[in-house]
Short mmCIF file of C-alpha atoms and ligand atoms in Angstrom, two decimals:
data_model
loop_
_atom_site.label_atom_id
_atom_site.label_comp_id
_atom_site.label_asym_id
_atom_site.label_seq_id
_atom_site.Cartn_x
_atom_site.Cartn_y
_atom_site.Cartn_z
CA MET A 186 -42.27 22.26 23.88
CA TYR A 187 -39.33 21.54 21.59
CA ASP A 188 -39.86 19.32 18.54
CA LEU A 189 -36.69 17.36 19.25
CA ILE A 190 -33.82 17.06 21.70
CA VAL A 191 -30.59 15.34 20.59
CA LYS A 192 -29.58 14.25 24.06
CA GLY A 193 -26.42 13.37 25.91
CA GLY A 194 -23.85 13.27 23.11
CA THR A 195 -20.47 14.97 23.00
CA VAL A 196 -21.17 18.15 21.06
CA ILE A 197 -18.28 19.43 18.95
CA ASP A 198 -19.10 22.78 17.35
CA PRO A 199 -15.90 24.59 16.35
CA SER A 200 -17.89 27.69 15.35
CA GLN A 201 -18.64 28.25 19.05
CA GLY A 202 -15.66 26.48 20.61
CA LEU A 203 -17.92 23.74 22.05
CA ASN A 204 -16.50 20.33 22.91
CA GLY A 205 -18.35 18.53 25.69
CA VAL A 206 -21.53 16.73 26.69
CA ASN A 207 -24.54 18.82 25.71
CA ASP A 208 -28.10 18.55 24.50
CA VAL A 209 -29.25 20.19 21.26
CA ALA A 210 -32.88 21.35 21.12
CA VAL A 211 -34.71 21.87 17.83
CA GLU A 212 -37.93 23.69 17.02
CA ASP A 213 -39.48 24.54 13.64
CA GLY A 214 -36.41 23.25 11.82
CA LYS A 215 -34.03 25.55 13.71
CA ILE A 216 -31.52 25.16 16.53
CA VAL A 217 -33.10 26.82 19.58
CA ARG A 218 -30.86 25.77 22.48
CA VAL A 219 -27.58 24.02 23.26
CA ALA A 220 -27.18 23.22 26.96
CA PRO A 221 -26.52 20.30 29.30
CA ASP A 222 -29.44 18.38 30.85
CA ILE A 223 -32.43 19.86 29.04
CA PRO A 224 -35.42 17.99 30.61
CA PRO A 225 -36.71 15.33 28.17
CA GLU A 226 -40.32 16.19 29.07
CA GLU A 227 -39.81 19.49 27.25
CA ALA A 228 -39.69 17.80 23.83
CA THR A 229 -42.06 15.84 21.61
CA ARG A 230 -39.19 13.54 20.60
CA VAL A 231 -35.88 12.73 22.27
CA LEU A 232 -32.94 11.05 20.54
CA ASP A 233 -30.68 9.52 23.20
CA VAL A 234 -27.21 9.63 21.63
CA ALA A 235 -25.04 9.30 24.76
CA GLY A 236 -21.56 8.03 23.92
CA ASN A 237 -21.67 9.47 20.39
CA LEU A 238 -20.34 12.64 18.80
CA VAL A 239 -22.85 15.33 17.82
CA VAL A 240 -21.63 17.81 15.22
CA PRO A 241 -23.27 20.40 12.95
CA GLY A 242 -24.62 18.69 9.82
CA LEU A 243 -21.69 17.58 7.68
CA ILE A 244 -21.23 19.45 4.40
CA ASP A 245 -19.58 17.47 1.59
CA VAL A 246 -18.28 20.21 -0.65
CA HIS A 247 -17.45 18.04 -3.69
CA THR A 248 -19.84 15.29 -4.83
CA HIS A 249 -21.63 14.04 -7.95
CA VAL A 250 -25.34 13.44 -7.45
CA TYR A 251 -26.84 13.88 -10.94
CA ASP A 252 -28.12 10.34 -10.70
CA GLY A 253 -29.29 9.06 -14.09
CA VAL A 254 -27.70 11.87 -16.15
CA ASN A 255 -24.05 11.76 -15.16
CA GLY A 256 -23.47 8.00 -15.43
CA ASN A 257 -21.42 7.91 -12.21
CA GLY A 258 -23.81 10.05 -10.20
CA VAL A 259 -24.87 8.78 -6.77
CA GLU A 260 -28.42 9.01 -5.48
CA ALA A 261 -27.94 11.97 -3.14
CA ASP A 262 -29.44 10.57 0.04
CA ILE A 263 -27.20 7.46 -0.06
CA GLY A 264 -24.15 9.70 0.36
CA GLY A 265 -26.19 12.36 2.17
CA VAL A 266 -28.67 12.06 5.04
CA ARG A 267 -28.26 8.25 5.13
CA ALA A 268 -24.47 8.71 5.46
CA GLY A 269 -24.31 11.45 8.10
CA VAL A 270 -24.12 14.25 5.52
CA THR A 271 -26.82 16.94 5.47
CA THR A 272 -25.60 19.06 2.53
CA MET A 273 -23.86 18.01 -0.69
CA VAL A 274 -22.28 20.32 -3.21
CA ASP A 275 -22.57 18.91 -6.72
CA ALA A 276 -19.28 19.88 -8.36
CA GLY A 277 -20.05 20.29 -12.02
CA SER A 278 -22.09 17.21 -12.91
CA SER A 279 -24.33 19.50 -14.96
CA GLY A 280 -23.62 22.24 -17.46
CA CYS A 281 -25.87 24.88 -18.97
CA ASP A 282 -27.47 22.40 -21.42
CA THR A 283 -28.17 19.71 -18.82
CA PHE A 284 -28.85 21.62 -15.59
CA GLY A 285 -32.62 21.69 -16.06
CA GLY A 286 -33.16 18.24 -14.56
CA PHE A 287 -31.56 19.19 -11.23
CA PRO A 288 -34.32 21.47 -9.91
CA ARG A 289 -37.03 19.30 -11.48
CA HIS A 290 -35.94 15.77 -10.61
CA ILE A 291 -33.00 15.66 -8.18
CA ILE A 292 -33.31 18.53 -5.68
CA PRO A 293 -37.04 18.11 -4.86
CA ASN A 294 -36.67 14.33 -4.50
CA SER A 295 -33.73 14.45 -2.08
CA ALA A 296 -33.91 14.99 1.67
CA THR A 297 -30.26 16.01 1.48
CA GLU A 298 -29.73 19.66 0.58
CA ILE A 299 -27.98 20.01 -2.77
CA ILE A 300 -26.02 23.06 -3.89
CA CYS A 301 -24.87 23.04 -7.52
CA PHE A 302 -21.72 24.26 -9.21
CA LEU A 303 -22.34 24.50 -12.96
CA HIS A 304 -19.66 23.00 -15.21
CA ILE A 305 -18.22 25.40 -17.78
CA CYS A 306 -18.68 22.50 -20.24
CA ARG A 307 -22.22 22.79 -21.57
CA THR A 308 -23.03 19.10 -21.01
CA GLY A 309 -21.33 18.91 -17.62
CA LEU A 310 -20.12 15.38 -16.96
CA ALA A 311 -22.92 13.66 -18.88
CA THR A 312 -20.31 12.78 -21.50
CA THR A 313 -16.55 12.23 -21.22
CA PRO A 314 -14.21 13.82 -21.93
CA ASP A 315 -16.11 16.88 -20.79
CA ILE A 316 -14.56 19.56 -23.05
CA PHE A 317 -13.37 18.26 -26.44
CA SER A 318 -13.68 21.44 -28.52
CA PRO A 319 -14.04 25.19 -27.91
CA ALA A 320 -17.69 24.62 -28.86
CA SER A 321 -18.07 22.56 -25.67
CA ILE A 322 -18.39 25.92 -23.90
CA ASP A 323 -21.37 28.23 -24.33
CA LEU A 324 -20.34 31.18 -22.22
CA ASP A 325 -23.49 33.24 -22.66
CA LYS A 326 -25.83 30.40 -21.82
CA THR A 327 -23.68 29.38 -18.83
CA ILE A 328 -23.92 32.92 -17.45
CA GLN A 329 -27.66 32.97 -18.13
CA VAL A 330 -28.40 29.62 -16.45
CA ALA A 331 -26.23 30.46 -13.43
CA SER A 332 -27.82 33.91 -13.11
CA GLU A 333 -31.40 32.64 -13.41
CA ASN A 334 -30.91 29.79 -10.91
CA GLY A 335 -29.18 31.60 -8.08
CA GLN A 336 -31.21 29.69 -5.48
CA PHE A 337 -29.60 26.42 -6.68
CA ILE A 338 -26.27 27.41 -8.22
CA SER A 339 -23.42 28.80 -6.10
CA GLY A 340 -20.57 28.56 -8.57
CA ILE A 341 -18.96 27.59 -11.86
CA LYS A 342 -16.70 24.52 -12.09
CA ALA A 343 -13.69 24.02 -14.36
CA ARG A 344 -11.42 20.97 -14.62
CA MET A 345 -7.72 21.39 -15.43
CA VAL A 346 -7.51 18.18 -17.46
CA SER A 347 -6.75 16.92 -20.94
CA PRO A 348 -7.97 17.33 -23.59
CA ALA A 349 -9.56 20.62 -22.49
CA LEU A 350 -6.18 22.22 -21.68
CA GLU A 351 -4.51 20.98 -24.86
CA ILE A 352 -7.31 22.45 -26.94
CA MET A 353 -7.91 25.72 -25.07
CA GLY A 354 -5.07 26.21 -22.59
CA MET A 355 -5.69 28.86 -19.96
CA GLU A 356 -8.62 30.20 -22.03
CA MET A 357 -10.70 27.43 -20.48
CA PRO A 358 -10.36 28.41 -16.78
CA ARG A 359 -10.46 32.08 -17.80
CA ALA A 360 -13.86 31.48 -19.47
CA ALA A 361 -15.07 29.75 -16.31
CA LYS A 362 -13.87 32.67 -14.20
CA ARG A 363 -15.61 35.15 -16.48
CA ALA A 364 -18.86 33.18 -16.23
CA ALA A 365 -18.54 33.07 -12.44
CA ARG A 366 -17.87 36.81 -12.10
CA GLU A 367 -20.65 37.82 -14.51
CA ALA A 368 -23.15 35.55 -12.72
CA GLY A 369 -21.89 36.76 -9.33
CA VAL A 370 -20.94 33.28 -8.10
CA LYS A 371 -17.78 31.42 -7.06
CA LEU A 372 -15.24 29.65 -9.21
CA MET A 373 -14.25 26.08 -8.28
CA VAL A 374 -11.30 24.54 -10.11
CA HIS A 375 -10.28 20.89 -10.18
CA ILE A 376 -6.47 20.54 -10.24
CA GLY A 377 -4.58 17.40 -11.29
CA ASP A 378 -4.66 16.12 -14.87
CA THR A 379 -6.00 12.58 -14.55
CA GLU A 380 -4.84 11.92 -18.15
CA HIS A 381 -1.22 12.77 -17.14
CA ARG A 382 -0.76 14.71 -20.38
CA TYR A 383 -0.75 18.44 -19.78
CA ASP A 384 2.09 20.66 -18.60
CA PRO A 385 2.45 20.18 -14.82
CA ASN A 386 3.40 23.86 -14.42
CA VAL A 387 -0.10 24.95 -15.41
CA ILE A 388 -0.86 25.32 -11.68
CA ARG A 389 1.44 28.36 -11.55
CA GLU A 390 -0.70 30.09 -14.17
CA LEU A 391 -3.98 28.97 -12.69
CA LEU A 392 -3.61 29.93 -9.02
CA PRO A 393 -2.93 33.65 -9.66
CA ILE A 394 -6.29 34.04 -11.46
CA MET A 395 -8.24 32.67 -8.50
CA GLU A 396 -9.77 35.30 -6.22
CA GLU A 397 -10.92 35.54 -2.64
CA GLY A 398 -13.81 33.12 -2.09
CA ASP A 399 -12.95 30.86 -5.03
CA ILE A 400 -12.23 27.17 -4.37
CA VAL A 401 -9.37 24.89 -5.40
CA THR A 402 -10.36 21.22 -5.22
CA HIS A 403 -8.14 18.07 -5.08
CA LEU A 404 -5.34 19.83 -3.15
CA PHE A 405 -3.64 16.48 -2.33
CA THR A 406 -3.62 15.19 -5.93
CA ALA A 407 -0.52 13.31 -7.12
CA ASN A 408 -1.44 13.94 -10.77
CA PRO A 409 0.40 16.51 -12.94
CA GLY A 410 -0.85 20.01 -12.19
CA GLY A 411 -0.93 19.69 -8.40
CA VAL A 412 0.68 22.21 -6.02
CA ILE A 413 3.91 20.21 -5.49
CA ASP A 414 6.51 20.75 -8.23
CA ALA A 415 8.90 18.18 -9.74
CA ASN A 416 11.44 18.82 -6.94
CA GLY A 417 8.90 18.18 -4.20
CA ASN A 418 8.49 21.85 -3.36
CA LEU A 419 5.22 23.64 -2.82
CA VAL A 420 4.67 26.18 -5.58
CA PRO A 421 4.72 29.68 -4.00
CA GLU A 422 1.44 30.59 -5.69
CA ALA A 423 -0.38 28.10 -3.41
CA GLN A 424 0.29 29.90 -0.13
CA GLU A 425 -0.28 33.23 -1.87
CA ALA A 426 -3.71 32.01 -2.98
CA ARG A 427 -4.58 30.88 0.56
CA ASP A 428 -3.41 34.22 1.96
CA ARG A 429 -5.73 35.95 -0.55
CA GLY A 430 -8.73 33.99 0.76
CA VAL A 431 -8.92 31.15 -1.79
CA TRP A 432 -10.46 28.04 -0.20
CA LEU A 433 -8.49 24.80 -0.38
CA ASP A 434 -10.55 21.61 -0.62
CA THR A 435 -9.10 18.10 -0.69
CA ALA A 436 -11.80 16.05 -2.55
CA HIS A 437 -10.48 12.47 -2.51
CA GLY A 438 -12.29 10.87 -5.46
CA ARG A 439 -11.02 7.93 -7.43
CA SER A 440 -7.73 9.47 -8.56
CA ASN A 441 -6.82 12.64 -6.67
CA PHE A 442 -5.71 11.95 -3.09
CA SER A 443 -2.25 10.95 -1.93
CA PHE A 444 -1.22 10.73 1.72
CA ASP A 445 2.42 11.44 0.73
CA VAL A 446 1.54 14.52 -1.33
CA GLY A 447 -0.71 15.71 1.49
CA GLN A 448 2.08 15.25 4.02
CA ARG A 449 4.54 17.19 1.83
CA ILE A 450 2.04 20.03 1.54
CA LEU A 451 1.43 20.06 5.30
CA ASP A 452 5.19 19.89 6.03
CA GLN A 453 5.65 23.04 3.95
CA GLY A 454 3.03 24.85 5.99
CA LEU A 455 -0.04 24.86 3.77
CA MET A 456 -3.24 23.78 5.54
CA PRO A 457 -6.33 22.74 3.59
CA HIS A 458 -9.73 24.09 4.65
CA CYS A 459 -12.14 21.33 3.63
CA ILE A 460 -12.51 17.55 3.60
CA SER A 461 -14.74 16.16 0.85
CA THR A 462 -15.40 12.93 -1.02
CA ASP A 463 -15.82 13.70 -4.76
CA LEU A 464 -18.36 10.90 -4.36
CA THR A 465 -19.37 8.89 -7.43
CA LEU A 466 -20.98 5.47 -7.73
CA PRO A 467 -17.70 3.60 -8.42
CA GLY A 468 -15.83 5.82 -5.94
CA ARG A 469 -18.30 4.91 -3.21
CA GLN A 470 -17.72 1.22 -3.91
CA ARG A 471 -13.94 1.17 -4.41
CA THR A 472 -11.91 4.09 -3.08
CA VAL A 473 -13.81 6.84 -1.32
CA HIS A 474 -16.55 4.90 0.47
CA SER A 475 -17.99 7.71 2.61
CA MET A 476 -17.58 11.18 4.11
CA THR A 477 -16.99 9.65 7.55
CA GLU A 478 -14.19 7.48 6.13
CA MET A 479 -12.64 10.62 4.59
CA MET A 480 -12.71 12.20 8.03
CA THR A 481 -11.04 9.07 9.46
CA ARG A 482 -8.27 9.38 6.84
CA PHE A 483 -7.55 12.91 8.09
CA LEU A 484 -7.47 11.66 11.69
CA ALA A 485 -4.94 9.07 10.48
CA MET A 486 -2.84 11.90 9.00
CA GLY A 487 -2.62 13.47 12.45
CA PHE A 488 -5.41 16.04 12.31
CA THR A 489 -7.32 16.47 15.59
CA MET A 490 -11.03 15.70 15.85
CA GLU A 491 -11.75 19.43 16.21
CA GLN A 492 -9.81 20.15 13.01
CA VAL A 493 -11.59 17.35 11.15
CA VAL A 494 -15.00 18.62 12.28
CA THR A 495 -14.07 22.20 11.37
CA MET A 496 -13.07 21.02 7.88
CA SER A 497 -16.40 19.22 7.44
CA THR A 498 -18.80 21.79 8.89
CA MET A 499 -17.82 25.42 9.49
CA ASN A 500 -15.18 25.74 6.76
CA PRO A 501 -17.23 24.26 3.89
CA ALA A 502 -20.23 26.36 4.99
CA GLN A 503 -18.07 29.46 4.61
CA ALA A 504 -16.46 28.23 1.39
CA VAL A 505 -19.85 27.81 -0.27
CA GLY A 506 -21.26 30.97 1.32
CA VAL A 507 -24.01 29.31 3.40
CA ASP A 508 -22.54 29.96 6.85
CA ASP A 509 -25.44 32.30 7.65
CA ARG A 510 -27.56 29.15 8.18
CA LEU A 511 -25.32 26.03 8.06
CA GLY A 512 -22.18 24.64 9.68
CA SER A 513 -22.93 25.70 13.27
CA PHE A 514 -25.20 25.04 16.27
CA GLN A 515 -25.66 28.73 17.00
CA VAL A 516 -29.25 29.46 17.99
CA GLY A 517 -31.29 30.28 14.90
CA LYS A 518 -29.24 28.19 12.46
CA GLN A 519 -30.91 25.46 10.41
CA ALA A 520 -31.41 22.28 12.49
CA ASP A 521 -28.87 20.12 10.66
CA VAL A 522 -27.18 17.64 13.01
CA SER A 523 -24.86 14.68 12.38
CA VAL A 524 -24.54 12.05 15.09
CA LEU A 525 -21.38 9.98 14.60
CA ARG A 526 -19.88 7.10 16.49
CA GLU A 527 -16.18 6.50 17.09
CA GLU A 528 -15.31 2.84 16.62
CA GLU A 529 -12.18 1.54 18.30
CA GLY A 530 -10.09 -0.78 16.16
CA ASP A 531 -6.93 -1.34 14.20
CA TRP A 532 -8.07 0.49 11.06
CA LEU A 533 -6.24 0.65 7.73
CA LEU A 534 -6.91 3.64 5.48
CA TYR A 535 -5.87 3.72 1.82
CA ASP A 536 -5.31 6.57 -0.61
CA VAL A 537 -5.81 6.28 -4.38
CA LEU A 538 -2.18 5.17 -4.92
CA GLY A 539 -2.63 2.23 -2.58
CA ASN A 540 -0.53 3.78 0.19
CA SER A 541 -1.95 3.47 3.66
CA ARG A 542 -2.08 4.89 7.16
CA THR A 543 -3.41 3.25 10.29
CA HIS A 544 -5.58 4.70 13.04
CA ASP A 545 -7.23 3.37 16.19
CA LYS A 546 -10.54 5.17 15.72
CA ALA A 547 -12.95 5.20 12.79
CA LEU A 548 -15.95 7.48 12.38
CA ALA A 549 -19.31 6.16 11.22
CA PRO A 550 -22.75 7.78 10.90
CA VAL A 551 -25.53 6.93 13.39
CA VAL A 552 -28.39 9.31 12.72
CA THR A 553 -28.82 12.59 10.85
CA VAL A 554 -31.18 15.50 11.41
CA LYS A 555 -31.99 17.67 8.38
CA ARG A 556 -34.11 20.80 8.92
CA GLY A 557 -35.43 19.09 12.07
CA GLU A 558 -36.35 15.79 10.33
CA VAL A 559 -34.64 12.61 11.58
CA TYR A 560 -32.96 10.07 9.24
CA GLU A 561 -31.34 6.82 10.40
CA ALA A 562 -28.01 5.98 8.76
CA GLY A 563 -28.30 3.41 5.98
CA TRP A 564 -26.09 0.37 5.47
CA GLY A 565 -22.55 1.46 4.64
CA PRO A 566 -20.69 1.01 1.35
CA ARG A 567 -18.73 -2.06 2.47
CA PRO A 568 -20.14 -5.59 2.80
CA TRP A 569 -19.74 -5.11 6.57
CA GLY A 570 -21.12 -1.56 6.72
CA TRP A 571 -19.28 1.71 7.39
CA GLU A 572 -16.01 0.68 8.99
CA PRO A 573 -12.74 0.89 7.01
CA ASP A 574 -10.51 -2.10 6.33
CA ARG A 575 -8.93 -3.78 9.33
CA ALA A 576 -5.15 -3.87 9.60
ZN1 ZN B 63 -15.51 15.68 -9.02
#
């Protein structure tokens, strides 16, 4: 007997080239079979999801879930298992002086899996601005905390913003890189100076220091320090970084996603790898809303459903280094499943500059399976639920 069959949905699993009606069988928290017409009598529980999409558990590779410490942090499960997302990467909400609460209070109390990137600023994002002096960084303690918490921490996060860059310049991301290499983890760097103050050409110094496996986040930012120069051209270091194996994440957030910048980047041949929210409490209410709405925005930009699913499952699993167990329905992987519905409509999608695109389909979460446990989707972030604005 299986513990669970997710039955009759359209399974899209880019890691195996699957796109068609299939059943997914789960036992002991693992995927044990993907096949059409598995007899329902063979399972203790059957979820009939005919008419819906069934994809490997969505991985949101840039979020903020240090609820109660970082003032804008979201309660993980609201943006996680109750929103169709099975794994959230916390991108630098905590630093070496504040990380301790994560494994004690956040991770064990969340059904959603949480993977942390430790901010190079010792207090993380508990206070703003994050770095306001060289003493905001404690390199030794950052290396120590990251090294001692390898089961929770997959990387070091740095933010290319003012005043950190005005005070420290490139020493700041170099310190973050050193911490990452000494702890044996990845480096994730936020690009785009939300204060609009620092030299926009800083990107050309930053990208060459990023190595294979490191992650650039906010690729479509319109703020100074993004990958498009003043003449509208893609800086050559961006494609060079991608060719080297640097992961490119798009993290929408409240101030770092422009359809026009994204289109210019795509027109010049640079493809991002990951879709993510940069979810915060105000972002969930006002601009980002949800992972499924982010995916809808990429559909509206002309990406195919297969591409959008790849960028929300297989690619982020590889970017974070958890593809041995997540991001795929291969037999033996962790039983993380996202069931999504496609809603027909005349949908209007906004970026952070107020520019919009339209699309005739919107994605919304239905039910989520995490390590074999079933979670119904909650009420969405809008007064009317999960759907975007109507045109
Ligand atoms: Zn962020």
